[in-house]
PDB file of C-alpha atoms in Angstrom:
ATOM      1  CA  MET H   1     -15.740   1.319  -8.679  1.00  0.00           C
ATOM      2  CA  GLY H   2     -17.206   4.794  -8.005  1.00  0.00           C
ATOM      3  CA  ILE H   3     -15.849   8.439  -7.095  1.00  0.00           C
ATOM      4  CA  HIS H   4     -17.706  11.208  -6.109  1.00  0.00           C
ATOM      5  CA  LYS H   5     -15.104  14.106  -5.997  1.00  0.00           C
ATOM      6  CA  ILE H   6     -11.855  15.047  -7.494  1.00  0.00           C
ATOM      7  CA  HIS H   7      -9.276  17.488  -6.129  1.00  0.00           C
ATOM      8  CA  ASN H   8      -8.376  20.221  -8.691  1.00  0.00           C
ATOM      9  CA  SER H   9      -4.901  21.828  -9.355  1.00  0.00           C
ATOM     10  CA  ASP H  10      -6.355  25.169  -7.555  1.00  0.00           C
ATOM     11  CA  GLY H  11      -7.181  23.315  -4.072  1.00  0.00           C
ATOM     12  CA  THR H  12     -11.047  23.002  -4.285  1.00  0.00           C
ATOM     13  CA  ILE H  13     -12.694  20.047  -4.052  1.00  0.00           C
ATOM     14  CA  GLU H  14     -15.238  19.195  -7.045  1.00  0.00           C
ATOM     15  CA  ASN H  15     -18.148  17.229  -5.951  1.00  0.00           C
ATOM     16  CA  ILE H  16     -19.699  15.141  -8.982  1.00  0.00           C
ATOM     17  CA  GLY H  17     -22.071  12.759  -7.292  1.00  0.00           C
ATOM     18  CA  ASP H  18     -21.870   9.034  -7.604  1.00  0.00           C
ATOM     19  CA  VAL H  19     -19.695   8.315 -10.662  1.00  0.00           C
ATOM     20  CA  GLN H  20     -18.549   4.862 -11.857  1.00  0.00           C
ATOM     21  CA  LEU H  21     -15.338   4.154 -13.422  1.00  0.00           C
ATOM     22  CA  ASP H  22     -14.481   2.747 -16.704  1.00  0.00           C
ATOM     23  CA  GLU H  23     -11.724  -0.247 -16.542  1.00  0.00           C
ATOM     24  CA  LYS H  24      -9.844  -1.857 -18.714  1.00  0.00           C
ATOM     25  CA  ILE H  25      -8.625  -5.516 -17.993  1.00  0.00           C
ATOM     26  CA  LEU H  26      -5.336  -5.377 -19.756  1.00  0.00           C
ATOM     27  CA  THR H  27      -3.596  -8.266 -22.068  1.00  0.00           C
ATOM     28  CA  MET H  28      -0.193  -9.008 -23.271  1.00  0.00           C
ATOM     29  CA  ASN H  29      -0.677  -7.815 -27.153  1.00  0.00           C
ATOM     30  CA  ASP H  30      -2.266  -4.215 -25.469  1.00  0.00           C
ATOM     31  CA  GLU H  31       0.905  -2.607 -26.288  1.00  0.00           C
ATOM     32  CA  GLU H  32      -0.895   1.188 -25.552  1.00  0.00           C
ATOM     33  CA  GLU H  33      -2.793  -0.151 -22.515  1.00  0.00           C
ATOM     34  CA  ILE H  34       0.392  -1.684 -20.747  1.00  0.00           C
ATOM     35  CA  GLN H  35       2.416   1.716 -21.632  1.00  0.00           C
ATOM     36  CA  LYS H  36      -0.475   3.926 -20.190  1.00  0.00           C
ATOM     37  CA  LEU H  37       0.600   1.958 -16.515  1.00  0.00           C
ATOM     38  CA  VAL H  38       4.307   2.291 -17.161  1.00  0.00           C
ATOM     39  CA  ASP H  39       3.733   6.200 -17.707  1.00  0.00           C
ATOM     40  CA  LEU H  40       1.310   6.607 -14.659  1.00  0.00           C
ATOM     41  CA  GLN H  41       3.569   4.451 -12.138  1.00  0.00           C
ATOM     42  CA  TYR H  42       6.425   7.397 -12.821  1.00  0.00           C
ATOM     43  CA  PHE H  43       3.574  10.202 -13.302  1.00  0.00           C
ATOM     44  CA  VAL H  44       2.509   9.278  -9.748  1.00  0.00           C
ATOM     45  CA  ILE H  45       5.545   8.850  -8.020  1.00  0.00           C
ATOM     46  CA  ASP H  46       6.787  11.884  -9.209  1.00  0.00           C
ATOM     47  CA  GLU H  47       3.936  14.248  -8.212  1.00  0.00           C
ATOM     48  CA  ILE H  48       4.507  12.798  -4.661  1.00  0.00           C
ATOM     49  CA  GLU H  49       7.928  13.633  -4.581  1.00  0.00           C
ATOM     50  CA  LYS H  50       7.290  17.286  -5.821  1.00  0.00           C
ATOM     51  CA  LYS H  51       4.269  17.829  -3.332  1.00  0.00           C
ATOM     52  CA  ASP H  52       5.698  16.383  -0.071  1.00  0.00           C
ATOM     53  CA  LYS H  53       9.616  15.279  -0.611  1.00  0.00           C
ATOM     54  CA  ILE H  54       8.824  11.949  -0.161  1.00  0.00           C
ATOM     55  CA  GLN H  55      11.430   9.562  -1.313  1.00  0.00           C
ATOM     56  CA  GLN H  56      10.485   6.926  -3.398  1.00  0.00           C
ATOM     57  CA  ILE H  57       8.915   4.070  -1.538  1.00  0.00           C
ATOM     58  CA  TRP H  58       7.460   1.622  -3.788  1.00  0.00           C
ATOM     59  CA  GLY H  59       9.116   0.025  -7.176  1.00  0.00           C
ATOM     60  CA  ILE H  60       8.279   0.384 -10.848  1.00  0.00           C
ATOM     61  CA  TYR H  61       6.423  -2.351 -12.987  1.00  0.00           C
ATOM     62  CA  SER H  62       8.484  -2.487 -16.553  1.00  0.00           C
ATOM     63  CA  GLU H  63       6.674  -3.144 -19.583  1.00  0.00           C
ATOM     64  CA  ASP H  64       8.208  -6.837 -19.210  1.00  0.00           C
ATOM     65  CA  LYS H  65       7.469  -7.143 -15.767  1.00  0.00           C
ATOM     66  CA  ILE H  66       4.016  -6.149 -16.725  1.00  0.00           C
ATOM     67  CA  LYS H  67       3.523  -9.072 -19.490  1.00  0.00           C
ATOM     68  CA  GLU H  68       5.443 -11.692 -16.901  1.00  0.00           C
ATOM     69  CA  ILE H  69       2.593 -10.686 -14.675  1.00  0.00           C
ATOM     70  CA  LEU H  70      -0.471 -11.315 -17.285  1.00  0.00           C
ATOM     71  CA  ASN H  71       1.647 -14.194 -18.917  1.00  0.00           C
ATOM     72  CA  ASN H  72       1.043 -16.044 -15.126  1.00  0.00           C
ATOM     73  CA  ASP H  73      -2.574 -15.959 -15.182  1.00  0.00           C
ATOM     74  CA  GLY H  74      -2.167 -12.756 -12.939  1.00  0.00           C
ATOM     75  CA  VAL H  75      -4.815  -9.689 -13.014  1.00  0.00           C
ATOM     76  CA  ILE H  76      -4.198  -6.430 -14.189  1.00  0.00           C
ATOM     77  CA  LYS H  77      -7.064  -2.950 -14.248  1.00  0.00           C
ATOM     78  CA  ASN H  78      -6.706  -0.249 -15.540  1.00  0.00           C
ATOM     79  CA  TYR H  79      -9.639   2.193 -14.019  1.00  0.00           C
ATOM     80  CA  TYR H  80     -10.468   5.780 -16.184  1.00  0.00           C
ATOM     81  CA  TYR H  81     -12.732   8.783 -15.655  1.00  0.00           C
ATOM     82  CA  ASN H  82     -13.826  10.574 -18.434  1.00  0.00           C
ATOM     83  CA  GLY H  83     -10.740   9.385 -20.278  1.00  0.00           C
ATOM     84  CA  ASP H  84      -8.256  10.031 -17.582  1.00  0.00           C
ATOM     85  CA  LEU H  85      -6.430   6.927 -16.487  1.00  0.00           C
ATOM     86  CA  VAL H  86      -7.275   7.576 -12.567  1.00  0.00           C
ATOM     87  CA  GLY H  87      -5.338   4.149 -11.164  1.00  0.00           C
ATOM     88  CA  SER H  88      -4.670   0.719 -11.562  1.00  0.00           C
ATOM     89  CA  SER H  89      -4.257  -2.621  -9.139  1.00  0.00           C
ATOM     90  CA  GLN H  90      -2.393  -5.745  -9.969  1.00  0.00           C
ATOM     91  CA  LEU H  91      -3.152  -9.408  -9.130  1.00  0.00           C
ATOM     92  CA  ILE H  92       0.332 -11.222  -8.934  1.00  0.00           C
ATOM     93  CA  VAL H  93      -0.210 -15.389  -9.441  1.00  0.00           C
ATOM     94  CA  ASN H  94       2.078 -18.092 -10.479  1.00  0.00           C
ATOM     95  CA  ASP H  95       5.117 -16.158  -9.701  1.00  0.00           C
ATOM     96  CA  LYS H  96       7.711 -18.317  -7.453  1.00  0.00           C
ATOM     97  CA  GLU H  97      10.492 -15.830  -7.803  1.00  0.00           C
ATOM     98  CA  GLU H  98       8.487 -13.236  -6.894  1.00  0.00           C
ATOM     99  CA  PHE H  99       6.671 -15.004  -4.134  1.00  0.00           C
ATOM    100  CA  ASP H 100      10.470 -15.964  -3.120  1.00  0.00           C
ATOM    101  CA  ASP H 101      11.303 -12.075  -2.986  1.00  0.00           C
ATOM    102  CA  TYR H 102       9.073 -11.368  -0.167  1.00  0.00           C
ATOM    103  CA  GLY H 103      10.548 -14.275   2.061  1.00  0.00           C
ATOM    104  CA  ALA H 104       6.783 -15.675   2.401  1.00  0.00           C
ATOM    105  CA  LYS H 105       8.494 -19.012   3.415  1.00  0.00           C
ATOM    106  CA  SER H 106       5.912 -20.248   5.949  1.00  0.00           C
ATOM    107  CA  ILE H 107       3.166 -19.715   3.799  1.00  0.00           C
ATOM    108  CA  PRO H 108       1.791 -21.951   1.230  1.00  0.00           C
ATOM    109  CA  PHE H 109       2.769 -20.625  -2.417  1.00  0.00           C
ATOM    110  CA  ASP H 110       0.405 -22.439  -4.184  1.00  0.00           C
ATOM    111  CA  LYS H 111      -2.533 -21.157  -2.027  1.00  0.00           C
ATOM    112  CA  THR H 112      -1.298 -17.642  -2.126  1.00  0.00           C
ATOM    113  CA  ALA H 113      -1.739 -14.994  -4.285  1.00  0.00           C
ATOM    114  CA  ILE H 114       0.127 -11.872  -4.048  1.00  0.00           C
ATOM    115  CA  ASN H 115      -1.409  -7.843  -4.070  1.00  0.00           C
ATOM    116  CA  GLY H 116       0.924  -6.307  -6.324  1.00  0.00           C
ATOM    117  CA  GLY H 117      -0.456  -3.396  -5.469  1.00  0.00           C
ATOM    118  CA  VAL H 118      -2.683   0.109  -6.151  1.00  0.00           C
ATOM    119  CA  ILE H 119      -1.425   3.226  -7.718  1.00  0.00           C
ATOM    120  CA  LEU H 120      -3.771   6.395  -7.922  1.00  0.00           C
ATOM    121  CA  LYS H 121      -3.404   9.952  -8.893  1.00  0.00           C
ATOM    122  CA  SER H 122      -3.650  12.096  -5.683  1.00  0.00           C
ATOM    123  CA  LYS H 123      -6.337  14.184  -7.707  1.00  0.00           C
ATOM    124  CA  TYR H 124      -8.662  11.080  -6.974  1.00  0.00           C
ATOM    125  CA  TRP H 125      -7.767  10.879  -3.504  1.00  0.00           C
ATOM    126  CA  GLY H 126     -10.615  10.715  -0.651  1.00  0.00           C
ATOM    127  CA  ASN H 127     -13.005   8.476  -3.086  1.00  0.00           C
ATOM    128  CA  GLY H 128     -11.915   5.288  -0.931  1.00  0.00           C
ATOM    129  CA  LEU H 129     -10.480   3.650  -4.172  1.00  0.00           C
ATOM    130  CA  GLN H 130      -7.304   2.206  -3.045  1.00  0.00           C
ATOM    131  CA  ARG H 131      -9.574  -0.088  -0.498  1.00  0.00           C
ATOM    132  CA  GLN H 132     -12.276  -0.437  -3.344  1.00  0.00           C
ATOM    133  CA  MET H 133      -9.212  -1.684  -5.741  1.00  0.00           C
ATOM    134  CA  SER H 134      -7.660  -4.295  -3.109  1.00  0.00           C
ATOM    135  CA  GLU H 135     -11.094  -5.554  -2.452  1.00  0.00           C
ATOM    136  CA  GLU H 136     -11.867  -6.593  -5.819  1.00  0.00           C
ATOM    137  CA  LEU H 137      -8.210  -7.952  -6.058  1.00  0.00           C
ATOM    138  CA  GLU H 138      -9.216  -9.933  -3.072  1.00  0.00           C
ATOM    139  CA  LYS H 139     -12.307 -11.166  -4.730  1.00  0.00           C
ATOM    140  CA  ILE H 140     -10.529 -12.477  -8.206  1.00  0.00           C
ATOM    141  CA  ALA H 141      -8.374 -14.113  -5.921  1.00  0.00           C
ATOM    142  CA  LEU H 142     -10.709 -16.244  -4.563  1.00  0.00           C
ATOM    143  CA  GLU H 143     -12.653 -16.944  -7.538  1.00  0.00           C
ATOM    144  CA  LYS H 144      -8.971 -18.395  -8.798  1.00  0.00           C
ATOM    145  CA  GLY H 145      -9.046 -20.522  -5.805  1.00  0.00           C
ATOM    146  CA  TYR H 146      -6.250 -19.002  -3.661  1.00  0.00           C
ATOM    147  CA  LYS H 147      -6.975 -19.219   0.041  1.00  0.00           C
ATOM    148  CA  TYR H 148      -4.421 -16.154   1.180  1.00  0.00           C
ATOM    149  CA  MET H 149      -3.117 -12.627  -0.284  1.00  0.00           C
ATOM    150  CA  ILE H 150       0.249 -11.132   0.486  1.00  0.00           C
ATOM    151  CA  GLY H 151       1.553  -8.085  -0.115  1.00  0.00           C
ATOM    152  CA  THR H 152       4.368  -5.328   1.485  1.00  0.00           C
ATOM    153  CA  VAL H 153       3.998  -2.145   2.804  1.00  0.00           C
ATOM    154  CA  SER H 154       6.672   0.504   3.257  1.00  0.00           C
ATOM    155  CA  PRO H 155       6.225   2.137   6.952  1.00  0.00           C
ATOM    156  CA  LYS H 156       6.453   5.250   5.259  1.00  0.00           C
ATOM    157  CA  ASN H 157       3.689   5.173   3.231  1.00  0.00           C
ATOM    158  CA  LYS H 158       0.833   6.310   6.094  1.00  0.00           C
ATOM    159  CA  TRP H 159      -2.284   5.654   3.640  1.00  0.00           C
ATOM    160  CA  SER H 160      -1.283   2.197   1.952  1.00  0.00           C
ATOM    161  CA  PHE H 161      -0.507   0.673   5.759  1.00  0.00           C
ATOM    162  CA  GLU H 162      -3.718   1.690   7.241  1.00  0.00           C
ATOM    163  CA  ASN H 163      -5.249   0.490   3.872  1.00  0.00           C
ATOM    164  CA  LEU H 164      -4.234  -2.844   4.432  1.00  0.00           C
ATOM    165  CA  TYR H 165      -4.656  -3.006   8.136  1.00  0.00           C
ATOM    166  CA  TYR H 166      -7.755  -2.048   8.361  1.00  0.00           C
ATOM    167  CA  THR H 167      -8.655  -4.508   5.946  1.00  0.00           C
ATOM    168  CA  GLY H 168      -7.681  -7.931   7.870  1.00  0.00           C
ATOM    169  CA  TYR H 169      -4.051  -7.878   6.845  1.00  0.00           C
ATOM    170  CA  ASP H 170      -1.820  -9.131   9.416  1.00  0.00           C
ATOM    171  CA  ILE H 171       2.084  -8.454   9.954  1.00  0.00           C
ATOM    172  CA  ILE H 172       4.130 -11.459   9.626  1.00  0.00           C
ATOM    173  CA  ASP H 173       7.751 -10.115   8.983  1.00  0.00           C
ATOM    174  CA  GLY H 174       9.566  -7.655   7.511  1.00  0.00           C
ATOM    175  CA  HIS H 175      12.376  -7.703   4.745  1.00  0.00           C
ATOM    176  CA  ASP H 176      15.195  -5.209   3.418  1.00  0.00           C
ATOM    177  CA  MET H 177      14.070  -4.793  -0.127  1.00  0.00           C
ATOM    178  CA  ALA H 178      15.107  -3.245  -3.349  1.00  0.00           C
ATOM    179  CA  LYS H 179      12.672  -0.686  -2.276  1.00  0.00           C
ATOM    180  CA  GLY H 180      13.731  -0.085   0.910  1.00  0.00           C
ATOM    181  CA  PHE H 181      12.391  -1.970   4.546  1.00  0.00           C
ATOM    182  CA  ARG H 182       9.064  -3.161   4.111  1.00  0.00           C
ATOM    183  CA  PHE H 183       6.187  -5.083   6.142  1.00  0.00           C
ATOM    184  CA  LEU H 184       5.186  -8.425   4.900  1.00  0.00           C
ATOM    185  CA  CYS H 185       1.325  -8.737   5.328  1.00  0.00           C
ATOM    186  CA  LEU H 186      -0.678 -11.638   5.345  1.00  0.00           C
ATOM    187  CA  LYS H 187      -4.466 -11.997   4.939  1.00  0.00           C
ATOM    188  CA  ASP H 188      -6.240 -14.720   5.066  1.00  0.00           C
ATOM    189  CA  LEU H 189      -9.520 -14.401   2.116  1.00  0.00           C
ATOM    190  CA  GLU H 190     -11.994 -16.800   3.856  1.00  0.00           C
ATOM    191  CA  SER H 191     -11.892 -15.298   7.200  1.00  0.00           C
ATOM    192  CA  LYS H 192     -14.445 -12.742   8.126  1.00  0.00           C
ATOM    193  CA  LYS H 193     -12.684 -10.844  10.660  1.00  0.00           C
ATOM    194  CA  GLU H 194     -13.956  -7.690  11.775  1.00  0.00           C
ATOM    195  CA  GLU H 195     -13.036  -4.215  10.774  1.00  0.00           C
ATOM    196  CA  PRO H 196     -10.735  -2.821  14.007  1.00  0.00           C
ATOM    197  CA  PRO H 197     -11.255   0.590  15.434  1.00  0.00           C
ATOM    198  CA  LYS H 198      -9.568   3.674  13.997  1.00  0.00           C
ATOM    199  CA  ARG H 199      -6.107   3.759  15.401  1.00  0.00           C
ATOM    200  CA  ASP H 200      -3.187   6.586  15.502  1.00  0.00           C
ATOM    201  CA  PHE H 201      -0.472   5.697  12.466  1.00  0.00           C
ATOM    202  CA  TYR H 202       1.983   6.214  15.182  1.00  0.00           C
ATOM    203  CA  VAL H 203       0.816   3.596  17.507  1.00  0.00           C
ATOM    204  CA  LEU H 204       0.474   1.522  14.355  1.00  0.00           C
ATOM    205  CA  ILE H 205       3.806   1.874  12.997  1.00  0.00           C
ATOM    206  CA  ARG H 206       4.802   0.867  16.578  1.00  0.00           C
ATOM    207  CA  GLU H 207       3.070  -2.018  17.461  1.00  0.00           C
ATOM    208  CA  ALA H 208       4.374  -3.320  13.802  1.00  0.00           C
ATOM    209  CA  TYR H 209       7.991  -2.837  14.836  1.00  0.00           C
ATOM    210  CA  GLU H 210       7.644  -4.335  18.232  1.00  0.00           C
ATOM    211  CA  LYS H 211       5.896  -7.642  16.699  1.00  0.00           C
ATOM    212  CA  LEU H 212       8.633  -8.224  14.702  1.00  0.00           C
ATOM    213  CA  ILE H 213      11.571  -7.098  17.443  1.00  0.00           C
ATOM    214  CA  ASN H 214      10.138 -10.208  19.952  1.00  0.00           C
ATOM    215  CA  ASN H 215       9.126 -12.666  18.037  1.00  0.00           C
ATOM    216  CA  LYS H 216      11.464 -15.318  18.548  1.00  0.00           C
ATOM    217  CA  ASN H 217       9.907 -18.237  17.215  1.00  0.00           C
ATOM    218  CA  GLY H 218      10.911 -20.078  13.925  1.00  0.00           C
ATOM    219  CA  GLU H 219      12.291 -18.250  11.128  1.00  0.00           C
ATOM    220  CA  ASN H 220      11.976 -14.989  12.234  1.00  0.00           C
ATOM    221  CA  ALA H 221      14.365 -15.115  15.454  1.00  0.00           C
ATOM    222  CA  ASP H 222      17.371 -13.803  13.727  1.00  0.00           C
ATOM    223  CA  LEU H 223      14.684 -10.285  14.177  1.00  0.00           C
ATOM    224  CA  LYS H 224      15.612 -10.331  18.186  1.00  0.00           C
ATOM    225  CA  GLU H 225      19.659  -9.308  16.862  1.00  0.00           C
ATOM    226  CA  LYS H 226      18.036  -6.963  14.418  1.00  0.00           C
ATOM    227  CA  ASN H 227      16.661  -4.651  17.755  1.00  0.00           C
ATOM    228  CA  GLU H 228      18.811  -1.636  17.242  1.00  0.00           C
ATOM    229  CA  LYS H 229      18.291  -1.295  13.769  1.00  0.00           C
ATOM    230  CA  LEU H 230      14.647  -1.758  13.849  1.00  0.00           C
ATOM    231  CA  GLN H 231      14.378   0.867  16.560  1.00  0.00           C
ATOM    232  CA  ALA H 232      16.686   3.310  14.777  1.00  0.00           C
ATOM    233  CA  MET H 233      14.340   2.434  11.958  1.00  0.00           C
ATOM    234  CA  LEU H 234      11.228   3.468  13.798  1.00  0.00           C
ATOM    235  CA  LYS H 235      12.791   6.638  15.197  1.00  0.00           C
ATOM    236  CA  ARG H 236      12.959   7.559  11.747  1.00  0.00           C
ATOM    237  CA  THR H 237       9.444   6.792  10.534  1.00  0.00           C
ATOM    238  CA  LEU H 238       8.305   8.844  13.189  1.00  0.00           C
ATOM    239  CA  GLU H 239      10.085  11.673  12.541  1.00  0.00           C
ATOM    240  CA  PHE H 240       9.069  10.870   8.672  1.00  0.00           C
ATOM    241  CA  ALA H 241       5.182  10.837   9.567  1.00  0.00           C
ATOM    242  CA  GLU H 242       5.783  14.258  11.951  1.00  0.00           C
ATOM    243  CA  THR H 243       7.093  15.534   8.378  1.00  0.00           C
ATOM    244  CA  ILE H 244       3.802  14.063   6.795  1.00  0.00           C
ATOM    245  CA  ARG H 245       1.636  15.783   9.501  1.00  0.00           C
ATOM    246  CA  ASN H 246       2.703  18.764   9.085  1.00  0.00           C
ATOM    247  CA  SER H 247       2.695  19.192   4.669  1.00  0.00           C
ATOM    248  CA  ARG H 248       0.043  20.145   2.782  1.00  0.00           C
ATOM    249  CA  VAL H 249      -1.259  17.092   1.643  1.00  0.00           C
ATOM    250  CA  GLY H 250      -0.927  15.378   5.383  1.00  0.00           C
ATOM    251  CA  LYS H 251      -2.754  18.342   6.606  1.00  0.00           C
ATOM    252  CA  PHE H 252      -5.810  17.887   4.152  1.00  0.00           C
ATOM    253  CA  PHE H 253      -6.126  14.310   5.088  1.00  0.00           C
ATOM    254  CA  PHE H 254      -5.914  14.901   8.694  1.00  0.00           C
ATOM    255  CA  ARG H 255      -8.342  18.151   8.453  1.00  0.00           C
ATOM    256  CA  LYS H 256      -9.912  18.812  11.887  1.00  0.00           C
ATOM    257  CA  LYS H 257      -8.494  15.598  13.032  1.00  0.00           C
ATOM    258  CA  ILE H 258      -5.462  17.035  13.257  1.00  0.00           C
ATOM    259  CA  LYS H 259      -4.974  18.644  16.357  1.00  0.00           C
ATOM    260  CA  GLU H 260      -6.612  15.451  18.147  1.00  0.00           C
ATOM    261  CA  LEU H 261      -3.632  13.565  17.138  1.00  0.00           C
ATOM    262  CA  PRO H 262      -0.986  12.691  20.153  1.00  0.00           C
ATOM    263  CA  GLU H 263       2.277  14.382  19.670  1.00  0.00           C
ATOM    264  CA  PRO H 264       4.909  11.747  18.378  1.00  0.00           C
ATOM    265  CA  GLU H 265       7.103  12.661  21.562  1.00  0.00           C
ATOM    266  CA  GLY H 266       4.905  10.010  23.877  1.00  0.00           C
ATOM    267  CA  VAL H 267       6.069   7.525  21.203  1.00  0.00           C
ATOM    268  CA  PHE H 268       9.662   8.220  21.613  1.00  0.00           C
ATOM    269  CA  ASP H 269       9.909   8.371  24.899  1.00  0.00           C
ATOM    270  CA  GLU H 270       7.931   5.022  25.148  1.00  0.00           C
ATOM    271  CA  VAL H 271       9.827   2.879  22.447  1.00  0.00           C
ATOM    272  CA  ILE H 272      13.209   4.555  21.907  1.00  0.00           C
ATOM    273  CA  LYS H 273      15.168   3.553  24.883  1.00  0.00           C
TER     274      LYS H 273
END
């Protein structure tokens, strides 16, 4: 797990070469490390909201929930650079209640681990850490004997959505959860799918909604009746994405590519009737 650059508070980028992060695997009795993770979650949410006025798009793991994950044989890692807590990743297993909350009724519980998510301070964005952390979670899940990994993602979270999409997750459902509407994503950990080509975020979101809307089979049949609601969600999501496109952090991520991205108006014309 390594980084090569840091985004300083004054807007400059510090190139530090290829530096490996220190990692700490949390245990039930490590109160200090658990509290650091709780504080990190609030810190990252606060800095994102302040920078880009993005409403909270994921839940907070409390101290009790973190201990519950660990007690169920889950794995949580905190990552450090020069003593600074960079980010954290969570693998959830043997948690039927959490599994049921995800609505993953057609997936075998005993063969499925949950990608509890990765969280990362913005100063370390752009190092591919989210992907590295996710891939490490998948490796651990395989070592524990799990065949599948599920996770949820908000349609407002461009970075996490793309991370799951480009690392082989398929969208299989969508639910209104405590932290808002979220896509349910599934990955076959034993599959060797090639990484799909890069595509525009607007198009990916549109296709994700359309896939849910047009799915008439099995337990997702009721989604057809939610067409109007999902279309409205799509419209709001595209408006949100346009806000991100024009925000300071959005321009940082798009950089020179920003001029090459299609205007969302084309997507509105095609999808919103």
